[in-house]
XYZ file of C-alpha atoms in Angstrom:
594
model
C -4.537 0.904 28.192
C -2.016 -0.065 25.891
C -1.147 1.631 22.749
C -2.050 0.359 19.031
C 1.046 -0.593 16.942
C 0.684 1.913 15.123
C 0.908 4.781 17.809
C 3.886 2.944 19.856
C 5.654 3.208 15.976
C 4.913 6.797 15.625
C 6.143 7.473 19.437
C 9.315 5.758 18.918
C 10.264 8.667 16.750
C 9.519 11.626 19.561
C 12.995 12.203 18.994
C 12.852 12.809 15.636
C 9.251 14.988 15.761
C 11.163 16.889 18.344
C 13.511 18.020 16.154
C 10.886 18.966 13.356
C 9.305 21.105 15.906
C 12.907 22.812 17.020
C 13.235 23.339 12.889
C 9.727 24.623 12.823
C 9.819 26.963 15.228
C 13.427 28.602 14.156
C 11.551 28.394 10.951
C 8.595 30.284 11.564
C 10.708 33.136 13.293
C 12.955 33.578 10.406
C 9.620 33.951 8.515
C 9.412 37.093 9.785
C 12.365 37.914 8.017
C 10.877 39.539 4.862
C 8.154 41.494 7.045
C 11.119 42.528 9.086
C 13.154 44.137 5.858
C 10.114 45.990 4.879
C 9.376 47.564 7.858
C 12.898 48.736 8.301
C 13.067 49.294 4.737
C 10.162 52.092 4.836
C 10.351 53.171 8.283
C 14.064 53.777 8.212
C 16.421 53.687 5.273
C 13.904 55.374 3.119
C 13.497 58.637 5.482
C 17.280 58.539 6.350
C 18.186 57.330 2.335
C 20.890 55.626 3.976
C 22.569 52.784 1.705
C 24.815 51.507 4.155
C 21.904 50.552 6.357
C 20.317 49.131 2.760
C 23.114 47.102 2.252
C 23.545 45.595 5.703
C 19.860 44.596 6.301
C 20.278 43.070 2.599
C 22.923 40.864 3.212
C 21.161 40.075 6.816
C 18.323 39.313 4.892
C 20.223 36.811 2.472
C 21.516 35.289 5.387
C 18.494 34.640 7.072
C 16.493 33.318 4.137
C 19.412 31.029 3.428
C 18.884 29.635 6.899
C 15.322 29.009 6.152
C 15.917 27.760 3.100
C 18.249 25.115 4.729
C 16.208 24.539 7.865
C 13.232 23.498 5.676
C 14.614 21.644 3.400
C 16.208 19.434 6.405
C 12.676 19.572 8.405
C 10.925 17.533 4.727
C 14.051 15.084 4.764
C 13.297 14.511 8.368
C 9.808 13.982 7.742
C 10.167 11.500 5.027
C 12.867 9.828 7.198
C 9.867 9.586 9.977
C 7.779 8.071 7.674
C 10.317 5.093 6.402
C 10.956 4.618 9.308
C 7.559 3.876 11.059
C 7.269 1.578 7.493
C 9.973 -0.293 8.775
C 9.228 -1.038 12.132
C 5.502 -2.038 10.827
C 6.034 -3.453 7.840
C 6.738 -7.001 8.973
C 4.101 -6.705 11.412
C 1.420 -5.914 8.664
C 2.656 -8.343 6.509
C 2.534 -10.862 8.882
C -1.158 -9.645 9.010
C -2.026 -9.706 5.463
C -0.608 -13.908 5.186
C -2.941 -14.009 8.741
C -5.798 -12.895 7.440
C -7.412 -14.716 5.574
C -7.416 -17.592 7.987
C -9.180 -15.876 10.381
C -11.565 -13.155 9.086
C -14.739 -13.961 7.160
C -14.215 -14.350 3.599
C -14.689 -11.398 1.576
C -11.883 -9.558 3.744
C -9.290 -7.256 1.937
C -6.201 -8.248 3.965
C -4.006 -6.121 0.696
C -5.490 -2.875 2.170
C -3.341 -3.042 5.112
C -0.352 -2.572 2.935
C -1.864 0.414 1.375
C -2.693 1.687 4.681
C 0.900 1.843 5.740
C 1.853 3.502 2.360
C -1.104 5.326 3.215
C 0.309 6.731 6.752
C 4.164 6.883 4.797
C 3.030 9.030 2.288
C 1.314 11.091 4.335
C 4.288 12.239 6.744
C 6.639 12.683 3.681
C 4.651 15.404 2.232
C 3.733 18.906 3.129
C 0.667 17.727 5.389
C 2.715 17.693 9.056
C 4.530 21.394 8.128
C 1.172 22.670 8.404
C 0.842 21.113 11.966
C 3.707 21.876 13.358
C 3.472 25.662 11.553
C -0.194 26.552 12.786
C 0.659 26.475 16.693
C 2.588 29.596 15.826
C -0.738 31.460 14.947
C -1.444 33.033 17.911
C 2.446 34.627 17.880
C 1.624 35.926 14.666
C -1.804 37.588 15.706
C 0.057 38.703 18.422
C 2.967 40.507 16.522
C 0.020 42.144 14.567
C -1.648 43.286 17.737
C 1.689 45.022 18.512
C 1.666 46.730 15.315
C -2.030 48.032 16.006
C -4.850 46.709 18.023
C -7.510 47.135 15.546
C -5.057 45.221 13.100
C -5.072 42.631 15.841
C -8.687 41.731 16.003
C -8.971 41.258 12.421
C -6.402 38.732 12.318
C -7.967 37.300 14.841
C -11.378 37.240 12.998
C -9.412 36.219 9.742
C -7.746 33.153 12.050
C -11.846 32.022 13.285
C -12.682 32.273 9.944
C -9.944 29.907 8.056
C -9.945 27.576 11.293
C -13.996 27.499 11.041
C -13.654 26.616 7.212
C -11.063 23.878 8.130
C -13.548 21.784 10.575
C -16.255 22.018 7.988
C -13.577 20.575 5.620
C -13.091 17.498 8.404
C -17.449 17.385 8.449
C -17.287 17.634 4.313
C -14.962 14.966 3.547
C -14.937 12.190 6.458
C -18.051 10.118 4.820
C -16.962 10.731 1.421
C -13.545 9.348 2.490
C -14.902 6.418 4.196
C -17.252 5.695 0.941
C -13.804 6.051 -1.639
C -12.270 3.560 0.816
C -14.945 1.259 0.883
C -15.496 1.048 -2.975
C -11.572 1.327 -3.837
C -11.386 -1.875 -2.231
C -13.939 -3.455 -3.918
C -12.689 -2.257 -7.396
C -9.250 -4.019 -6.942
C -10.641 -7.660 -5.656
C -13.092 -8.136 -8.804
C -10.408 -6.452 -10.643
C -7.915 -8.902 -8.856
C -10.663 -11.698 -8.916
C -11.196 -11.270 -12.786
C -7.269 -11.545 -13.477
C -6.814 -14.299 -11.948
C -10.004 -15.985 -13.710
C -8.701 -14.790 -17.046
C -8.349 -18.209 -18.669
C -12.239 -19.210 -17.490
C -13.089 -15.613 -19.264
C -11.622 -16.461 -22.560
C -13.099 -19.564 -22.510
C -16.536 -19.113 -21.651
C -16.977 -15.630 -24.081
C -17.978 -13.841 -20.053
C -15.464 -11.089 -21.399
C -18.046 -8.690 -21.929
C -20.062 -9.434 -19.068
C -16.628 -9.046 -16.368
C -16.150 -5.529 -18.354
C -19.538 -4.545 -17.859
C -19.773 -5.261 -13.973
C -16.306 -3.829 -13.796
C -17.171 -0.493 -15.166
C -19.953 -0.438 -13.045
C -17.448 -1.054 -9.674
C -15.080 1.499 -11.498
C -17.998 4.299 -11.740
C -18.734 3.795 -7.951
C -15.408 4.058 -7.310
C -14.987 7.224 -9.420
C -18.025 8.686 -8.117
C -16.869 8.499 -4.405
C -13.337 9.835 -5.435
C -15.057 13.108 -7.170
C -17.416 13.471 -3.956
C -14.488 13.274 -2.154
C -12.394 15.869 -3.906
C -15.222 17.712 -4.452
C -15.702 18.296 -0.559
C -12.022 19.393 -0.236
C -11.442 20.830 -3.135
C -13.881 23.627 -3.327
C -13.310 24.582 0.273
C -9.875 24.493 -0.932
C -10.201 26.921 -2.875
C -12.708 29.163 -0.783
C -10.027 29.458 1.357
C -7.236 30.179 -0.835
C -9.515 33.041 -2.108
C -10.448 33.931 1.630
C -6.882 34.127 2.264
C -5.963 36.742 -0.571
C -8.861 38.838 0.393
C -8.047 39.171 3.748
C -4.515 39.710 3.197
C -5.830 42.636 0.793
C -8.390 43.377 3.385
C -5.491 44.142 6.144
C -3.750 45.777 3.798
C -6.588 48.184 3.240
C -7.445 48.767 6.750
C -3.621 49.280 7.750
C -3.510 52.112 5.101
C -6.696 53.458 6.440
C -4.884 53.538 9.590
C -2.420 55.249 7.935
C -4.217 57.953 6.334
C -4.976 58.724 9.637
C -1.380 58.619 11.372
C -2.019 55.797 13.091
C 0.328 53.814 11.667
C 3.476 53.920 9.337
C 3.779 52.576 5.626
C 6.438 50.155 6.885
C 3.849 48.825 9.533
C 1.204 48.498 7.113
C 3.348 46.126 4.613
C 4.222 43.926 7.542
C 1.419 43.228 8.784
C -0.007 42.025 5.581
C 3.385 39.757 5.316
C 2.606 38.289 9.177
C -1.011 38.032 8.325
C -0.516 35.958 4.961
C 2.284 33.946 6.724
C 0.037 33.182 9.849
C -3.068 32.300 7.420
C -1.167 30.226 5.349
C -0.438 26.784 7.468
C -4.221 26.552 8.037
C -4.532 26.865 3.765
C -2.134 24.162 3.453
C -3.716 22.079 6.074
C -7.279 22.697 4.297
C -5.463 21.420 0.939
C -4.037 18.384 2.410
C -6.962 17.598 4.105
C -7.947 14.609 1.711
C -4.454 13.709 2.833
C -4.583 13.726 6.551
C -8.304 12.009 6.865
C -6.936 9.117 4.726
C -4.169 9.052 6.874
C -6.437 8.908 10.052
C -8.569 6.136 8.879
C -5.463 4.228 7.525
C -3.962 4.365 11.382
C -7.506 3.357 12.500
C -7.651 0.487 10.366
C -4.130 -0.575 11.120
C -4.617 -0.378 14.806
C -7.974 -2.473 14.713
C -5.995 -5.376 12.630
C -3.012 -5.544 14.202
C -4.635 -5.531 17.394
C -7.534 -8.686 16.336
C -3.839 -10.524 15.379
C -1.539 -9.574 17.913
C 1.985 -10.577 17.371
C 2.833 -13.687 19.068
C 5.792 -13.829 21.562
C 8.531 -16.210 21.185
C 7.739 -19.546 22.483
C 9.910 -21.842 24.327
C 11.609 -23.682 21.492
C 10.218 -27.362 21.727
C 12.071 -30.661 20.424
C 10.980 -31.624 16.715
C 8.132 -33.951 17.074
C 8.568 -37.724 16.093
C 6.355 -39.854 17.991
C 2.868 -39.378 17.427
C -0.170 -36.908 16.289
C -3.484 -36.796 18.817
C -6.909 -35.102 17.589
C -9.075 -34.759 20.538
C -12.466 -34.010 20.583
C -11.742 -31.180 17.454
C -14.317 -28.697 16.220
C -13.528 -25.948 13.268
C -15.449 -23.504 11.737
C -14.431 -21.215 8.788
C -12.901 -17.963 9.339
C -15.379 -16.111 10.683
C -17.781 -18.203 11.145
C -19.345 -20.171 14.207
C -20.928 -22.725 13.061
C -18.441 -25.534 12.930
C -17.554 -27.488 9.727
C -16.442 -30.611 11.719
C -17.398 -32.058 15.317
C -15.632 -34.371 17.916
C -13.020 -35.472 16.003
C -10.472 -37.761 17.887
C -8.174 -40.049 16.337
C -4.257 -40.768 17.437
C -1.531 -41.638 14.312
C 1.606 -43.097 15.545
C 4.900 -42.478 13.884
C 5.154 -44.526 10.832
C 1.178 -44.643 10.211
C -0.467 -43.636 7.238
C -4.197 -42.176 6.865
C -6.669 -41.997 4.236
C -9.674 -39.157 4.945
C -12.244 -40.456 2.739
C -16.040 -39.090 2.627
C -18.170 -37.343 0.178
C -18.250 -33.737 -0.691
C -18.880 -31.205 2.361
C -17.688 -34.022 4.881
C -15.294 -31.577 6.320
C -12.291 -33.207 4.852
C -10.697 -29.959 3.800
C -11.524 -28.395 7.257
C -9.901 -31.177 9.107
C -6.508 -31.273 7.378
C -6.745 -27.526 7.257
C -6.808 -27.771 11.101
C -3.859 -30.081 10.868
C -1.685 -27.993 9.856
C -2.487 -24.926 11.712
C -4.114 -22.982 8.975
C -7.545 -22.955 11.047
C -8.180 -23.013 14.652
C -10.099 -24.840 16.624
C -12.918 -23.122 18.300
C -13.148 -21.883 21.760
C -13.354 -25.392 23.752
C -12.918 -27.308 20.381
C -10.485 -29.682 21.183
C -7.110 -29.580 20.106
C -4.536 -30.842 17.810
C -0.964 -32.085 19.637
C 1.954 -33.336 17.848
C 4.285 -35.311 20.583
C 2.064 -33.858 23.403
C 2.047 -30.578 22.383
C -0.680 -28.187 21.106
C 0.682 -26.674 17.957
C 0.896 -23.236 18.818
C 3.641 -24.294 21.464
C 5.866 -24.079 18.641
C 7.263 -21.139 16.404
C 5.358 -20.814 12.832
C 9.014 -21.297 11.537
C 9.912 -23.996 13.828
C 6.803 -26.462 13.189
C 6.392 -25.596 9.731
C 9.558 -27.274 9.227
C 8.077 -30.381 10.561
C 4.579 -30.101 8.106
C 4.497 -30.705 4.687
C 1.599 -29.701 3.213
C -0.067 -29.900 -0.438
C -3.129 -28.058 -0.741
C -6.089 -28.879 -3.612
C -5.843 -25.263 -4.811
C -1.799 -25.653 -6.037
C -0.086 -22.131 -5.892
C 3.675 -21.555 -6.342
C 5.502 -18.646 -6.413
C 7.045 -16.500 -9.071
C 10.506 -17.934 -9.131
C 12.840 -21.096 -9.736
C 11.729 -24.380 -9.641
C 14.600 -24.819 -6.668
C 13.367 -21.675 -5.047
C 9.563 -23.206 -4.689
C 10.889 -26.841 -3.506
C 13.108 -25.537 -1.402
C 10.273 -23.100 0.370
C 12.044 -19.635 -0.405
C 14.420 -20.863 1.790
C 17.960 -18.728 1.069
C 20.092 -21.144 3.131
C 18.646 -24.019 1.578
C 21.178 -26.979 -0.075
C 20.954 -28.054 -3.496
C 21.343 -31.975 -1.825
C 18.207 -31.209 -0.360
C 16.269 -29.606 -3.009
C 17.256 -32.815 -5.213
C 16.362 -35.367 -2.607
C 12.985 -33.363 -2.404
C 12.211 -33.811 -5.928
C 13.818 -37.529 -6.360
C 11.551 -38.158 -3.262
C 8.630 -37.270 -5.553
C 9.639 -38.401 -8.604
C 10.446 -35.404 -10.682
C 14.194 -34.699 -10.614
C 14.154 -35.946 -14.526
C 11.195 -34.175 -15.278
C 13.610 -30.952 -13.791
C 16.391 -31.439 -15.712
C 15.009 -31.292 -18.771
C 13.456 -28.036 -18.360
C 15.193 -24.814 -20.242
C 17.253 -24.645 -16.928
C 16.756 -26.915 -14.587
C 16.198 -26.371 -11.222
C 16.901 -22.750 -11.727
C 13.631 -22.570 -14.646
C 11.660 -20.008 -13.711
C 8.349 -21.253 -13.425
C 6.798 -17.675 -13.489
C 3.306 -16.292 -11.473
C 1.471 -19.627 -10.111
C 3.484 -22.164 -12.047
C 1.693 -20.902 -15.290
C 5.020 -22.437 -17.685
C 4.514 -25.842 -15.965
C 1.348 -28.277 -16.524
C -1.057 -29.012 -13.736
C 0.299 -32.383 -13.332
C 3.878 -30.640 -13.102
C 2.868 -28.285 -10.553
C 1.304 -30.466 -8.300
C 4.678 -32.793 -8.466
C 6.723 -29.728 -7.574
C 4.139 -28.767 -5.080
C 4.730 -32.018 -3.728
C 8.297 -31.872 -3.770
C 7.681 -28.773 -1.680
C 5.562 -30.694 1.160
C 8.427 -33.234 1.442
C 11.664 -31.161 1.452
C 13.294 -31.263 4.703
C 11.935 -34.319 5.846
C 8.586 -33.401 7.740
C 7.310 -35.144 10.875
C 3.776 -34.668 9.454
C 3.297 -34.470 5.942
C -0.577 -33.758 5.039
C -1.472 -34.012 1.093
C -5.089 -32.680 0.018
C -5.875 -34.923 -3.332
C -2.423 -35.113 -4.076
C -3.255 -37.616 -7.142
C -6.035 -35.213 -9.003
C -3.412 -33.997 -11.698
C -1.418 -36.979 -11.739
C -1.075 -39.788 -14.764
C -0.071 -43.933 -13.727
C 3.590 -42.370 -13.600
C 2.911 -39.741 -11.172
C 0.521 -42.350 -8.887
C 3.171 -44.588 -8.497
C 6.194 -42.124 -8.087
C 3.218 -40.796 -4.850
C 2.921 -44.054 -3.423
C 6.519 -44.574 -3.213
C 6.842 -40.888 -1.743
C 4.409 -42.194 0.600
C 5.809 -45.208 1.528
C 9.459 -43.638 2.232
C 7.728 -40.933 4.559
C 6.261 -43.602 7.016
C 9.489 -46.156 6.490
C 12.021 -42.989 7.979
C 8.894 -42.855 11.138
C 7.063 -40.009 9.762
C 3.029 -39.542 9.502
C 1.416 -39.034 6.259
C -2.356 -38.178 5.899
C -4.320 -38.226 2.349
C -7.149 -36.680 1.686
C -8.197 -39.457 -1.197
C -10.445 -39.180 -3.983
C -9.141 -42.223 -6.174
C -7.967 -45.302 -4.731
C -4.772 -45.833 -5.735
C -3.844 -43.189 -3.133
C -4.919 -45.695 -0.410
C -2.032 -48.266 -1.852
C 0.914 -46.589 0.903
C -1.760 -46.053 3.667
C -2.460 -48.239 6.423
C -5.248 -46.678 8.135
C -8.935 -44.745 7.225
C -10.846 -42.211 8.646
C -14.474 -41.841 7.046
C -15.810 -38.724 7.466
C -19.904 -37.886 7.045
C -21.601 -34.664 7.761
C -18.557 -32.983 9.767
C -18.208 -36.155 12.210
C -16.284 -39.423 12.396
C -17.814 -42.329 10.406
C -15.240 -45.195 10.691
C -11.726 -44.858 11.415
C -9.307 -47.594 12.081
C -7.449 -50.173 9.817
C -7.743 -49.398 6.246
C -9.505 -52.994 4.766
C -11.536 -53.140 7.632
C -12.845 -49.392 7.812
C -13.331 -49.915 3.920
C -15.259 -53.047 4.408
C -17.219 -51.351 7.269
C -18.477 -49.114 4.966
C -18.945 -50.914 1.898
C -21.034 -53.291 4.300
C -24.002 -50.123 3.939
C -23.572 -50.153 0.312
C -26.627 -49.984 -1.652
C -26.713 -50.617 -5.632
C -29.783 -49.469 -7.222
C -31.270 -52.610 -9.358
C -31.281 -51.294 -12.878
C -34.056 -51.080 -15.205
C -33.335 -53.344 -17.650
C -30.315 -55.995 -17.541
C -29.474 -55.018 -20.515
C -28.571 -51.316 -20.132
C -27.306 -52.145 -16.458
C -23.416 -50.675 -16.686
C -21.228 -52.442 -15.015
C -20.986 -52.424 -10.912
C -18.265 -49.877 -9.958
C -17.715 -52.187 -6.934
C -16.854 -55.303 -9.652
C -15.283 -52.990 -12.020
C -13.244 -50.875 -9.770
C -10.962 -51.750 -6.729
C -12.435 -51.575 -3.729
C -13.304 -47.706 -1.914
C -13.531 -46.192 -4.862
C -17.056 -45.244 -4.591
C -19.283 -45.662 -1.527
C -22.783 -44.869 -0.755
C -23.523 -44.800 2.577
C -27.166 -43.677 4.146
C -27.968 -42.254 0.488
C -24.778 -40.080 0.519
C -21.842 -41.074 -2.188
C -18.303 -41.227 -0.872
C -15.409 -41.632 -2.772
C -11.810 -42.923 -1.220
């Protein structure tokens, strides 16, 4: 079986964890160091009253703690180097998950907590939490030492050992559901809290400020209330054991001058072996005070190796020519993320280079689905047909390689935080001002640009908020057509725009399909049917009509049914006489607009 990402990051850094373990171990001898002094301290320069001796196991003893000193300090740098490092080498990987995501996990999923999982699993080997496993395998040489000194010493740092080790796996049963609750409702508190920021302007306007407060403190307080019954689980076993730990150290000190009372054992013994016992107890008190730490950690790795390995990183497919003959739907079926039950059926229609569709349909027709589909934001299902540009299913290509030939403009607009270049030119670094300008000329907003504060380099700040909705959709636009796409899909690409805007669309249109590429609109007004040459009618998830665009239209118009009003007199006017023709269709009781 094949090991999570996570794991295979972690083992690519044995090196590195093999030199925290050399460090450790030189370490946790030259801990000794102190109990060392003192026992050659009272058990020979004091009977002898020898300074020279005083002075040379001094200055051995600077030595040696200056080694330690040094050794530690480089075993934490190497640590937090460890953990950088395993951020690096999973970083783009869980990145690449979080954009993932949400295309293919039920709604409702937090893809943001895999980022705070890594920082999670970073944090955690940068801090004191691994000293205290590296340090606690040297237990037993400890015990052992104190054996040496005296046997009965021995067993009662053995029974001190039990003891700390028993309270440390009833810190593990303590704090694992607690942990998994904190989790659970930490994530919930940042979407509404996310959720509610980015309603903000619905808030204001609808006075539902203090109703978001009020459910938001009550997320908060279920959040705050797993965090304290977390840290309440480790923290007061915490501190049983750091009492437990001074009271046996006392207790050993007791016993050893119990011992010595009764010449068992000499003074200088008796000091060291409550130094060796408080230096062997203490990794497991560390570990028992980082256990919040290292459960969080645990979980994090466990939730990183369960989504990285539902979206496994995709090799590197055999690079493809760029498509430029024709699009083929065959026999497609889609469901949401996460869901089975399919939002569209049997869909098949072929587009030829140069063509133009309109989707048309009412609402829940599975327009939305099928463009999504399109442009491989959704999958088909298992045995739901396919989507081929020149031949080719579209995860033949690269995401880089055939998102250069899509151009896509979603309902939902969303731009990034930067320039107004940066956003048509797709965050591209390499990108050339020629063909950021042709992009928005294309679209008909390069005056509109350059009489913003700065022109193309305006920064248009989170979501486009210093640009109109009209103005973002044109740049979004601009986006979908830099580069010259093969395939360029627009979702309502009118629904912000004035007569200006329509007409600067159809022209966009128009040049698309003239230089042999395919354009598909998902329309909700007619005049973005004026640059399209065929229709597809959608109804209940399946293919109504599709074919020429008059002769689809008059298809459907043909099951058109007009209520007769009540009186002549208040009849309004026909929206088939008043309004060009697709603009609203009823068909089988169901209203469609194109």
């Amino acid at each position: 079986m094949s090991q999570s990402s996570v794991k295979e990051a972690i083992g690519k850094s044995r090196q590195a964890f093999l030199g925290v373990g050399l460090f450790s171990g030189i370490i946790n001898i030259l801990v000794l160091t102190g109990s060392l002094y003192m026992l050659q301290v009272y058990d020979r320069v004091l009977p002898s009253r020898s300074v020279p001796t005083l002075i040379g196991i001094t200055l051995l003893l600077v030595l040696l703690y200056a080694a330690y000193g040094a050794l530690d300090f480089a075993r934490v740098r190497v640590l937090s180097r460890i953990g950088l490092g395993i951020d690096r080498q999973l970083r783009a990987r869980v990145m690449d998950a979080v954009l993932v995501a949400p295309l293919r996990t039920k709604a409702g999923f937090d893809a943001l907590q895999a980022v705070r999982d890594l920082d999670q699993v970073r944090s955690f080997l940068s801090g004191l939490g691994p000293t205290a496993l590296f340090d606690m395998p040297w237990l037993p040489v400890y015990v052992g030492l104190i054996y040496l000194l005296h046997p009965v010493l021995g067993l009662f740092a053995i029974a001190s050992a039990i003891l700390l080790v028993a309270l440390a796996l009833l810190t593990e049963m303590k704090t694992k559901a607690p942990s998994k609750d904190a989790i659970k409702s930490s994530s919930q508190r940042h979407a509404f809290t996310e959720a509610a920021r980015r309603n903000a302007e619905v808030v204001q306007a609808m006075g539902l400020g203090n109703r978001v407060v009020s459910t938001w403190e009550k997320v908060n307080e279920r959040y705050l209330t797993d965090q304290i019954a977390m840290s309440d689980a480790a923290g007061g076993i915490g501190s049983v054991s750091k009492v437990l730990r001074l009271l046996l150290q006392s207790g050993i000190l007791g016993l050893g001058a119990y011992l010595a009372i009764k010449g068992e054992l000499s003074a200088g013994s008796l000091i060291a072996g409550s130094i060796i016992l408080s230096r062997a107890l203490a990794p497991i008190e560390v570990a028992i005070s980082n256990w919040k730490g290292f459960v969080g950690m645990r979980q994090s790795m466990a939730r990183l190796d369960a989504l990285l390995a539902a979206l496994p990183a995709r090799g590197v497919p055999t690079a493809l020519p760029r498509p430029s003959a024709s699009l083929e739907v065959k026999d497609l079926s889609v469901a949401p993320p996460g869901e089975t039950l399919p939002a569209i059926s049997n869909i098949s229609f072929r587009l030829e280079a140069g063509d133009g569709l309109g989707v048309i349909g009412p609402s829940a027709a599975g327009k939305s689905t099928l463009i999504r589909a399109l442009v491989a934001a959704w999958t088909p299902l298992p045995r739901g047909g396919s989507v081929r540009l020149d031949g080719a299913t579209l995860d033949q290509w690269a995401p880089e390689a055939i998102g250069r030939d899509i151009g896509y403009l979603p309902q939902d607009i969303e731009l990034f935080d930067g320039t107004v270049a940066e956003n048509i030119a797709r965050l591209d670094p390499q990108a050339s001002s020629d063909a950021v300008i042709a992009a928005a000329k294309l679209a008909g907003i390069h005056d509109m640009i350059v009489h913003l504060a700065d022109g193309y380099q305006t920064r248009i700040g989170e979501g486009g908020t210093k640009l109109s909705a009209g103005q973002r959709q044109r740049v979004a636009l601009a986006r979908a057509l830099y580069g010259d796409p093969f395939l360029v899909v627009l979702d309502e690409p009118n629904s912000n725009l004035d007569t200006q805007g329509d007409m600067a669309l159809t022209g966009a249109i128009r040049a698309v399909r003239e230089r042999g590429g395919i354009v598909i609109v998902v329309a909700h007004r007619p005049s973005a049917l004026a640059g399209l040459d065929k229709v597809l009618a959608l109804a209940k998830g399946q293919v109504q009509a599709f074919g020429p665009r008059d002769e689809v239209l008059k298809a459907v118009l043909q099951n058109v049914q007009v209520p007769a009003p009540a009186t002549p007199a208040a009849a309004p006017p026909s929206p088939l006489r008043a309004l060009p023709p697709g603009l609203k269709i009823v068909a089988d009781g169901a209203s469609a607009t194109g």
